[in-house]
Amino acid sequence: MAGMLYLVPTPIGNLGDISVRCRETLEQADFIAAEDTRVTLKLLNYLGIKKSLVSYFEHNKAAKGEKIVERILAGETCALVSDAGSPAISDPGEELVKQCAEAGITVCAIPGPCAAITALSISGQSTGRFCFEGFLSTAKKSRREHLESLIGETRTMIFYEAPHKLTNTLEDMAAVFGADRPLSLCRELTKLHEEVVRTTLGEALEKYTENAPKGEFVLIVAGAPAIEKEVATTADAAARVQQLMEQGLSRKDAIKQTAKELDLPKNVVYDAALRE
């Protein structure tokens, strides 16, 4: 009988955020697959848990993933953890989940800490609609192409960034989105010195150029302002029908084309044309 894969989220800064269910899952698993076994060992020592650990990270995920799947198919239960937060989100665990899904293995995700959602909730930005963009490329060309693909994005955007790359990222964001675009920078989340800086891309670039950034950042960038679509009036519809008829279209075809062009119901265009 095949085992299972559990995705176990770990604290993003405060060890007190580990849940009872996460702790029980780690205790009951046959083995734990960890992004960095040294980091996970510290957590296990805090929890008083002794468990077999295997490393699973970006550069060994292909080979190790196959072995983990084999062990699960043989009946063992694996708990997957990352260094912090939810596994498989901007994390190599994504590939292990795919491998398990292809092998017909049940995958169970336990809710818990996630830096993206934690930052979004305290950012002061719109939370109704948002998109997660994760880490940007370290290569300037790829980073700019990624950002340029988001120029028209109206949803709030969430990015992860390391301190040594922050000013380069802010510089590119200001160039692509505009220096006045609202931004919330969240760092040291759930820790003693948690900080949220609500500002603009231009002001943030100035601030962190003068003061070296410290800690891992979550950037919450406001989406582009929605472009208001002009609503055509019945007078516009009547005028367009008349124009098309003068160009040789029948009344029926002119009404049909006008309705399509102006995004109006055909009966509304028909009534407008008759009144005219």
Tab-separated table of C-alpha atoms in Angstrom, residues 232-247 251 254-255 257-259 261-262 264 268-276:
chain	number	residue	atom	x	y	z
A	232	ALA	CA	-21.024	54.217	-26.344
A	233	THR	CA	-24.321	56.137	-26.398
A	234	THR	CA	-27.376	55.444	-28.541
A	235	ALA	CA	-26.497	58.582	-30.522
A	236	ASP	CA	-23.087	57.058	-31.283
A	237	ALA	CA	-24.829	53.872	-32.427
A	238	ALA	CA	-27.252	55.693	-34.704
A	239	ALA	CA	-24.454	57.744	-36.261
A	240	ARG	CA	-22.339	54.661	-36.898
A	241	VAL	CA	-25.245	52.768	-38.498
A	242	GLN	CA	-25.878	55.744	-40.807
A	243	GLN	CA	-22.194	55.917	-41.708
A	244	LEU	CA	-22.030	52.217	-42.575
A	245	MET	CA	-25.197	52.401	-44.646
A	246	GLU	CA	-23.718	55.309	-46.605
A	247	GLN	CA	-20.728	53.050	-47.271
A	251	ARG	CA	-29.436	48.351	-42.501
A	254	ALA	CA	-24.869	47.962	-40.413
A	255	ILE	CA	-26.752	47.305	-37.167
A	257	GLN	CA	-21.494	45.525	-37.216
A	258	THR	CA	-22.241	48.553	-35.043
A	259	ALA	CA	-23.406	46.359	-32.171
A	261	GLU	CA	-17.913	47.518	-32.654
A	262	LEU	CA	-19.567	49.434	-29.816
A	264	LEU	CA	-23.988	47.158	-27.494
A	268	VAL	CA	-30.534	48.784	-28.631
A	269	VAL	CA	-28.681	49.672	-31.859
A	270	TYR	CA	-31.785	48.790	-33.915
A	271	ASP	CA	-34.038	51.071	-31.817
A	272	ALA	CA	-31.479	53.906	-32.000
A	273	ALA	CA	-31.249	53.589	-35.780
A	274	LEU	CA	-35.053	53.639	-36.137
A	275	ARG	CA	-35.371	56.750	-33.957
A	276	GLU	CA	-32.738	58.497	-36.033
